[in-house]
PDB file of C-alpha atoms in Angstrom:
ATOM      1  CA  MET A   1      90.314  82.323 108.875  1.00 61.00           C
ATOM      2  CA  ASN A   2      88.572  85.944 107.800  1.00 72.00           C
ATOM      3  CA  SER A   3      85.376  85.265 106.792  1.00 76.00           C
ATOM      4  CA  GLU A   4      84.053  88.163 105.222  1.00 76.00           C
ATOM      5  CA  LEU A   5      87.155  88.689 103.357  1.00 71.00           C
ATOM      6  CA  ARG A   6      86.550  85.157 101.809  1.00 73.00           C
ATOM      7  CA  ASP A   7      83.098  85.910 101.290  1.00 69.00           C
ATOM      8  CA  LYS A   8      84.070  89.457  99.390  1.00 72.00           C
ATOM      9  CA  TRP A   9      86.298  87.730  97.190  1.00 66.00           C
ATOM     10  CA  ASP A  10      83.807  84.386  96.590  1.00 68.00           C
ATOM     11  CA  ARG A  11      81.662  87.676  95.418  1.00 74.00           C
ATOM     12  CA  VAL A  12      84.693  88.713  92.696  1.00 70.00           C
ATOM     13  CA  TYR A  13      85.671  85.072  91.390  1.00 73.00           C
ATOM     14  CA  ALA A  14      81.902  83.993  91.233  1.00 82.00           C
ATOM     15  CA  GLY A  15      81.340  85.740  88.315  1.00 74.00           C
ATOM     16  CA  ASP A  16      84.425  84.886  86.603  1.00 65.00           C
ATOM     17  CA  GLN A  17      84.784  81.959  83.624  1.00 65.00           C
ATOM     18  CA  HIS A  18      88.474  80.418  83.914  1.00 62.00           C
ATOM     19  CA  GLY A  19      90.357  80.466  80.538  1.00 61.00           C
ATOM     20  CA  PHE A  20      93.959  81.742  79.926  1.00 63.00           C
ATOM     21  CA  PHE A  21      95.373  84.509  81.527  1.00 80.00           C
ATOM     22  CA  PRO A  22      98.807  85.802  81.059  1.00 88.00           C
ATOM     23  CA  PRO A  23     101.154  85.744  84.122  1.00 94.00           C
ATOM     24  CA  CYS A  24     101.996  89.199  85.769  1.00 94.00           C
ATOM     25  CA  MET A  25     104.522  91.554  83.677  1.00 92.00           C
ATOM     26  CA  VAL A  26     107.286  91.435  85.938  1.00 95.00           C
ATOM     27  CA  LEU A  27     106.926  87.126  86.025  1.00 97.00           C
ATOM     28  CA  LYS A  28     106.819  87.015  82.442  1.00 95.00           C
ATOM     29  CA  ARG A  29     109.179  89.579  81.392  1.00 94.00           C
ATOM     30  CA  GLN A  30     111.540  88.070  84.018  1.00 96.00           C
ATOM     31  CA  SER A  31     111.017  84.276  83.333  1.00 96.00           C
ATOM     32  CA  PHE A  32     114.485  83.845  82.133  1.00 96.00           C
ATOM     33  CA  LEU A  33     115.275  84.425  86.177  1.00 97.00           C
ATOM     34  CA  LEU A  34     113.413  81.208  86.728  1.00 98.00           C
ATOM     35  CA  PRO A  35     115.253  78.111  88.376  1.00 97.00           C
ATOM     36  CA  ARG A  36     115.390  75.229  85.950  1.00 93.00           C
ATOM     37  CA  HIS A  37     113.566  73.328  89.241  1.00 94.00           C
ATOM     38  CA  GLY A  38     112.113  74.117  92.717  1.00 97.00           C
ATOM     39  CA  ARG A  39     109.550  74.946  94.355  1.00 98.00           C
ATOM     40  CA  ALA A  40     107.044  78.093  93.353  1.00 98.00           C
ATOM     41  CA  LEU A  41     104.428  79.617  95.508  1.00 98.00           C
ATOM     42  CA  ASP A  42     101.747  82.117  93.801  1.00 98.00           C
ATOM     43  CA  LEU A  43     100.725  84.410  96.830  1.00 97.00           C
ATOM     44  CA  ALA A  44      97.765  85.436  96.493  1.00 94.00           C
ATOM     45  CA  CYS A  45      96.359  83.576  93.408  1.00 94.00           C
ATOM     46  CA  GLY A  46      93.046  84.490  92.634  1.00 91.00           C
ATOM     47  CA  LEU A  47      92.733  82.288  89.392  1.00 92.00           C
ATOM     48  CA  GLY A  48      95.752  81.095  88.907  1.00 93.00           C
ATOM     49  CA  ARG A  49      97.110  83.049  86.534  1.00 94.00           C
ATOM     50  CA  ASN A  50     101.332  83.244  88.019  1.00 97.00           C
ATOM     51  CA  ALA A  51     100.604  79.168  89.437  1.00 97.00           C
ATOM     52  CA  ILE A  52      99.803  78.230  85.990  1.00 95.00           C
ATOM     53  CA  TYR A  53     102.447  79.963  84.158  1.00 96.00           C
ATOM     54  CA  LEU A  54     105.036  78.491  87.163  1.00 97.00           C
ATOM     55  CA  CYS A  55     103.803  75.168  86.906  1.00 97.00           C
ATOM     56  CA  ARG A  56     104.119  75.484  82.963  1.00 95.00           C
ATOM     57  CA  GLN A  57     107.828  76.143  83.433  1.00 96.00           C
ATOM     58  CA  GLY A  58     108.312  72.780  85.107  1.00 96.00           C
ATOM     59  CA  LEU A  59     107.786  74.235  89.118  1.00 98.00           C
ATOM     60  CA  GLU A  60     106.308  72.437  91.919  1.00 97.00           C
ATOM     61  CA  THR A  61     104.048  74.848  92.345  1.00 98.00           C
ATOM     62  CA  HIS A  62     101.485  75.813  95.209  1.00 98.00           C
ATOM     63  CA  ALA A  63      99.334  78.141  95.087  1.00 97.00           C
ATOM     64  CA  TRP A  64      97.537  79.861  98.316  1.00 97.00           C
ATOM     65  CA  ASP A  65      94.305  82.555  98.044  1.00 94.00           C
ATOM     66  CA  ILE A  66      91.600  83.286 100.813  1.00 92.00           C
ATOM     67  CA  SER A  67      88.707  82.275  98.216  1.00 92.00           C
ATOM     68  CA  THR A  68      87.267  79.236  97.941  1.00 92.00           C
ATOM     69  CA  GLU A  69      85.666  80.076  94.709  1.00 92.00           C
ATOM     70  CA  ALA A  70      89.087  81.157  93.158  1.00 91.00           C
ATOM     71  CA  ILE A  71      90.662  77.904  93.994  1.00 93.00           C
ATOM     72  CA  ARG A  72      87.862  75.643  93.327  1.00 93.00           C
ATOM     73  CA  LYS A  73      88.315  77.521  89.562  1.00 92.00           C
ATOM     74  CA  LEU A  74      92.263  76.720  89.370  1.00 93.00           C
ATOM     75  CA  ASP A  75      91.599  73.355  90.321  1.00 93.00           C
ATOM     76  CA  ASN A  76      88.944  73.102  87.655  1.00 91.00           C
ATOM     77  CA  TYR A  77      91.075  74.618  85.386  1.00 92.00           C
ATOM     78  CA  ALA A  78      94.351  72.488  86.313  1.00 93.00           C
ATOM     79  CA  GLN A  79      92.756  69.342  86.195  1.00 93.00           C
ATOM     80  CA  HIS A  80      91.360  69.843  82.737  1.00 91.00           C
ATOM     81  CA  GLU A  81      94.901  70.932  81.620  1.00 93.00           C
ATOM     82  CA  GLY A  82      96.476  67.842  83.172  1.00 94.00           C
ATOM     83  CA  LEU A  83      98.699  70.489  85.325  1.00 95.00           C
ATOM     84  CA  ASN A  84      99.462  69.457  88.501  1.00 94.00           C
ATOM     85  CA  ILE A  85      98.899  72.561  91.174  1.00 97.00           C
ATOM     86  CA  ARG A  86      98.744  72.612  94.539  1.00 97.00           C
ATOM     87  CA  ALA A  87      95.885  74.995  95.331  1.00 96.00           C
ATOM     88  CA  GLU A  88      94.698  75.786  98.978  1.00 95.00           C
ATOM     89  CA  VAL A  89      92.341  77.993 100.630  1.00 95.00           C
ATOM     90  CA  ARG A  90      94.726  79.872 102.544  1.00 93.00           C
ATOM     91  CA  ASP A  91      94.137  83.305 104.720  1.00 91.00           C
ATOM     92  CA  ILE A  92      98.058  83.827 104.434  1.00 90.00           C
ATOM     93  CA  ALA A  93      97.824  86.973 106.439  1.00 87.00           C
ATOM     94  CA  THR A  94      97.705  85.170 109.384  1.00 89.00           C
ATOM     95  CA  THR A  95      98.861  81.609 108.202  1.00 92.00           C
ATOM     96  CA  PRO A  96     102.125  82.871 105.971  1.00 93.00           C
ATOM     97  CA  PRO A  97     104.576  80.591 103.956  1.00 95.00           C
ATOM     98  CA  ASP A  98     106.878  78.369 106.507  1.00 95.00           C
ATOM     99  CA  GLU A  99     110.944  79.419 106.506  1.00 95.00           C
ATOM    100  CA  ASN A 100     113.298  78.112 103.884  1.00 95.00           C
ATOM    101  CA  SER A 101     109.446  76.828 102.205  1.00 96.00           C
ATOM    102  CA  PHE A 102     110.106  78.450  98.053  1.00 98.00           C
ATOM    103  CA  ASP A 103     112.631  78.835  95.924  1.00 98.00           C
ATOM    104  CA  VAL A 104     109.980  81.388  93.943  1.00 98.00           C
ATOM    105  CA  ILE A 105     107.851  83.317  95.299  1.00 98.00           C
ATOM    106  CA  VAL A 106     105.288  85.678  93.154  1.00 98.00           C
ATOM    107  CA  VAL A 107     102.747  88.366  94.318  1.00 96.00           C
ATOM    108  CA  SER A 108     100.965  90.191  92.123  1.00 94.00           C
ATOM    109  CA  HIS A 109      98.800  92.970  92.778  1.00 92.00           C
ATOM    110  CA  PHE A 110      98.377  92.039  97.028  1.00 91.00           C
ATOM    111  CA  LEU A 111      99.927  94.089  99.362  1.00 87.00           C
ATOM    112  CA  GLU A 112      99.375  92.752 102.806  1.00 90.00           C
ATOM    113  CA  ARG A 113     102.559  94.807 105.167  1.00 90.00           C
ATOM    114  CA  SER A 114     102.065  93.036 107.769  1.00 91.00           C
ATOM    115  CA  LEU A 115     103.026  90.025 105.427  1.00 92.00           C
ATOM    116  CA  MET A 116     106.161  91.217 103.761  1.00 91.00           C
ATOM    117  CA  PRO A 117     108.790  90.507 106.375  1.00 92.00           C
ATOM    118  CA  SER A 118     106.979  86.684 105.859  1.00 95.00           C
ATOM    119  CA  LEU A 119     108.433  86.893 102.559  1.00 97.00           C
ATOM    120  CA  PRO A 120     112.331  86.543 102.772  1.00 97.00           C
ATOM    121  CA  ALA A 121     112.224  84.435 105.055  1.00 96.00           C
ATOM    122  CA  ALA A 122     110.123  81.662 103.202  1.00 97.00           C
ATOM    123  CA  LEU A 123     112.501  82.027 100.670  1.00 98.00           C
ATOM    124  CA  THR A 124     115.167  78.968 100.224  1.00 97.00           C
ATOM    125  CA  ALA A 125     119.003  80.562  99.887  1.00 96.00           C
ATOM    126  CA  GLY A 126     119.016  81.581  96.263  1.00 96.00           C
ATOM    127  CA  GLY A 127     115.348  82.017  95.885  1.00 98.00           C
ATOM    128  CA  LEU A 128     113.373  84.477  94.203  1.00 98.00           C
ATOM    129  CA  LEU A 129     110.630  86.831  94.873  1.00 98.00           C
ATOM    130  CA  PHE A 130     108.541  88.630  92.044  1.00 98.00           C
ATOM    131  CA  TYR A 131     106.667  91.163  93.057  1.00 95.00           C
ATOM    132  CA  GLN A 132     104.305  93.666  91.397  1.00 92.00           C
ATOM    133  CA  THR A 133     101.532  96.114  92.788  1.00 91.00           C
ATOM    134  CA  PHE A 134      99.654  99.067  92.510  1.00 83.00           C
ATOM    135  CA  THR A 135     101.822 102.587  93.622  1.00 76.00           C
ATOM    136  CA  ARG A 136      99.889 105.258  95.137  1.00 64.00           C
ATOM    137  CA  LEU A 137     101.500 107.967  92.603  1.00 62.00           C
ATOM    138  CA  LYS A 138      98.736 107.758  89.773  1.00 60.00           C
ATOM    139  CA  VAL A 139      98.649 108.910  86.203  1.00 52.00           C
ATOM    140  CA  ASN A 140      94.877 107.142  85.894  1.00 63.00           C
ATOM    141  CA  ASP A 141      92.271 105.620  87.796  1.00 69.00           C
ATOM    142  CA  ILE A 142      93.399 102.173  87.704  1.00 68.00           C
ATOM    143  CA  GLY A 143      93.759 100.042  90.811  1.00 63.00           C
ATOM    144  CA  PRO A 144      92.790 100.461  94.213  1.00 62.00           C
ATOM    145  CA  THR A 145      91.779 104.242  95.860  1.00 69.00           C
ATOM    146  CA  ASN A 146      93.098 102.872  99.433  1.00 74.00           C
ATOM    147  CA  PRO A 147      96.291 103.711 100.310  1.00 76.00           C
ATOM    148  CA  ASP A 148      96.620 101.078 102.103  1.00 80.00           C
ATOM    149  CA  TYR A 149      96.954  98.717  99.290  1.00 74.00           C
ATOM    150  CA  LEU A 150      98.797 100.865  97.519  1.00 72.00           C
ATOM    151  CA  LEU A 151     102.726 101.141  97.719  1.00 72.00           C
ATOM    152  CA  LYS A 152     104.749 104.116  98.386  1.00 88.00           C
ATOM    153  CA  SER A 153     107.477 105.721  96.614  1.00 82.00           C
ATOM    154  CA  ASN A 154     110.490 102.726  96.357  1.00 88.00           C
ATOM    155  CA  GLU A 155     108.452 100.837  99.530  1.00 91.00           C
ATOM    156  CA  LEU A 156     109.632  97.836  97.471  1.00 92.00           C
ATOM    157  CA  LEU A 157     113.108  98.310  97.687  1.00 92.00           C
ATOM    158  CA  GLN A 158     113.232  99.604 100.853  1.00 94.00           C
ATOM    159  CA  THR A 159     111.133  96.362 102.214  1.00 94.00           C
ATOM    160  CA  PHE A 160     113.469  93.786 100.968  1.00 96.00           C
ATOM    161  CA  ALA A 161     116.850  96.039 101.139  1.00 94.00           C
ATOM    162  CA  ASP A 162     118.577  93.047 102.850  1.00 95.00           C
ATOM    163  CA  LEU A 163     117.887  91.072  99.386  1.00 97.00           C
ATOM    164  CA  GLU A 164     119.903  91.219  95.827  1.00 96.00           C
ATOM    165  CA  VAL A 165     117.706  93.499  93.417  1.00 96.00           C
ATOM    166  CA  LEU A 166     117.993  92.240  89.643  1.00 97.00           C
ATOM    167  CA  PHE A 167     115.578  93.921  88.610  1.00 95.00           C
ATOM    168  CA  TYR A 168     113.544  97.241  89.747  1.00 94.00           C
ATOM    169  CA  SER A 169     111.211  99.267  87.773  1.00 87.00           C
ATOM    170  CA  ASP A 170     108.425 102.278  88.559  1.00 77.00           C
ATOM    171  CA  ASN A 171     107.789 104.848  86.427  1.00 67.00           C
ATOM    172  CA  ALA A 172     105.891 106.721  88.375  1.00 55.00           C
ATOM    173  CA  ASP A 173     105.079 109.950  86.014  1.00 55.00           C
ATOM    174  CA  ALA A 174     107.807 110.332  84.535  1.00 52.00           C
ATOM    175  CA  GLY A 175     108.491 111.106  80.401  1.00 47.00           C
ATOM    176  CA  ASP A 176     105.672 110.106  78.682  1.00 52.00           C
ATOM    177  CA  LEU A 177     102.571 108.772  80.394  1.00 45.00           C
ATOM    178  CA  GLU A 178     101.998 107.311  77.264  1.00 61.00           C
ATOM    179  CA  GLN A 179     103.767 104.826  77.218  1.00 54.00           C
ATOM    180  CA  GLY A 180     105.594 102.502  79.530  1.00 50.00           C
ATOM    181  CA  ILE A 181     104.745 100.774  83.084  1.00 63.00           C
ATOM    182  CA  ARG A 182     102.350 102.766  84.865  1.00 50.00           C
ATOM    183  CA  ASN A 183     100.417 102.723  88.346  1.00 74.00           C
ATOM    184  CA  GLU A 184     102.556  99.688  89.478  1.00 83.00           C
ATOM    185  CA  ALA A 185     106.268  98.909  90.636  1.00 84.00           C
ATOM    186  CA  MET A 186     107.615  95.631  90.485  1.00 89.00           C
ATOM    187  CA  ILE A 187     110.708  94.200  91.485  1.00 95.00           C
ATOM    188  CA  VAL A 188     112.754  90.919  91.694  1.00 97.00           C
ATOM    189  CA  VAL A 189     114.970  90.236  94.715  1.00 97.00           C
ATOM    190  CA  ARG A 190     117.340  86.849  95.407  1.00 97.00           C
ATOM    191  CA  LYS A 191     117.871  85.764  98.367  1.00 97.00           C
ATOM    192  CA  PRO A 192     121.290  85.676  99.456  1.00 92.00           C
ATOM    193  CA  ASP A 193     122.740  82.091  99.238  1.00 84.00           C
ATOM    194  CA  PRO A 194     125.773  82.218 102.110  1.00 78.00           C
ATOM    195  CA  GLY A 195     127.184  78.938 100.079  1.00 73.00           C
ATOM    196  CA  ASN A 196     128.038  81.043  97.220  1.00 72.00           C
ATOM    197  CA  GLY A 197     130.438  83.993  99.250  1.00 60.00           C
TER     198      GLY A 197
END
């Protein structure tokens, strides 16, 4: 486990009080695509806003993050709300999910390119990946500045080219910059199911 990274995020989450946080936009707006049952993972979950939402949709929900503090707060919140979320401190960069282990994976505001190839492999046949994070083309200062943590143009489409695209959005700098989602790209992709061919 990368203790320096864990300590950094523990400091970030130390001052946060847990409460109601809405899920990321790609999950909230495309939630009608979720299966009625199955195993879901909120990857790099932070305080678990996506995990909470997935659990409330009836999915068997797992939540992983490197921050001990974030997982502790998520555990406490889930217990208080009666939510069965399996929250785990985990360095996902070195310990990605197993192959064919989840029907749904959600990633928001996290980018670790070395992990990307393991995400399709971790999906079951017909499984869904919801992904949303910041882009290099920005219209304001929101989001990180380090390009290592920012998507290139169409990077999500290229990275998950072997999966079926159900939804994609990246408004970039087109049109009225006061409208639409800016500074972020989002995608929902489905792993092919050979049994439905």
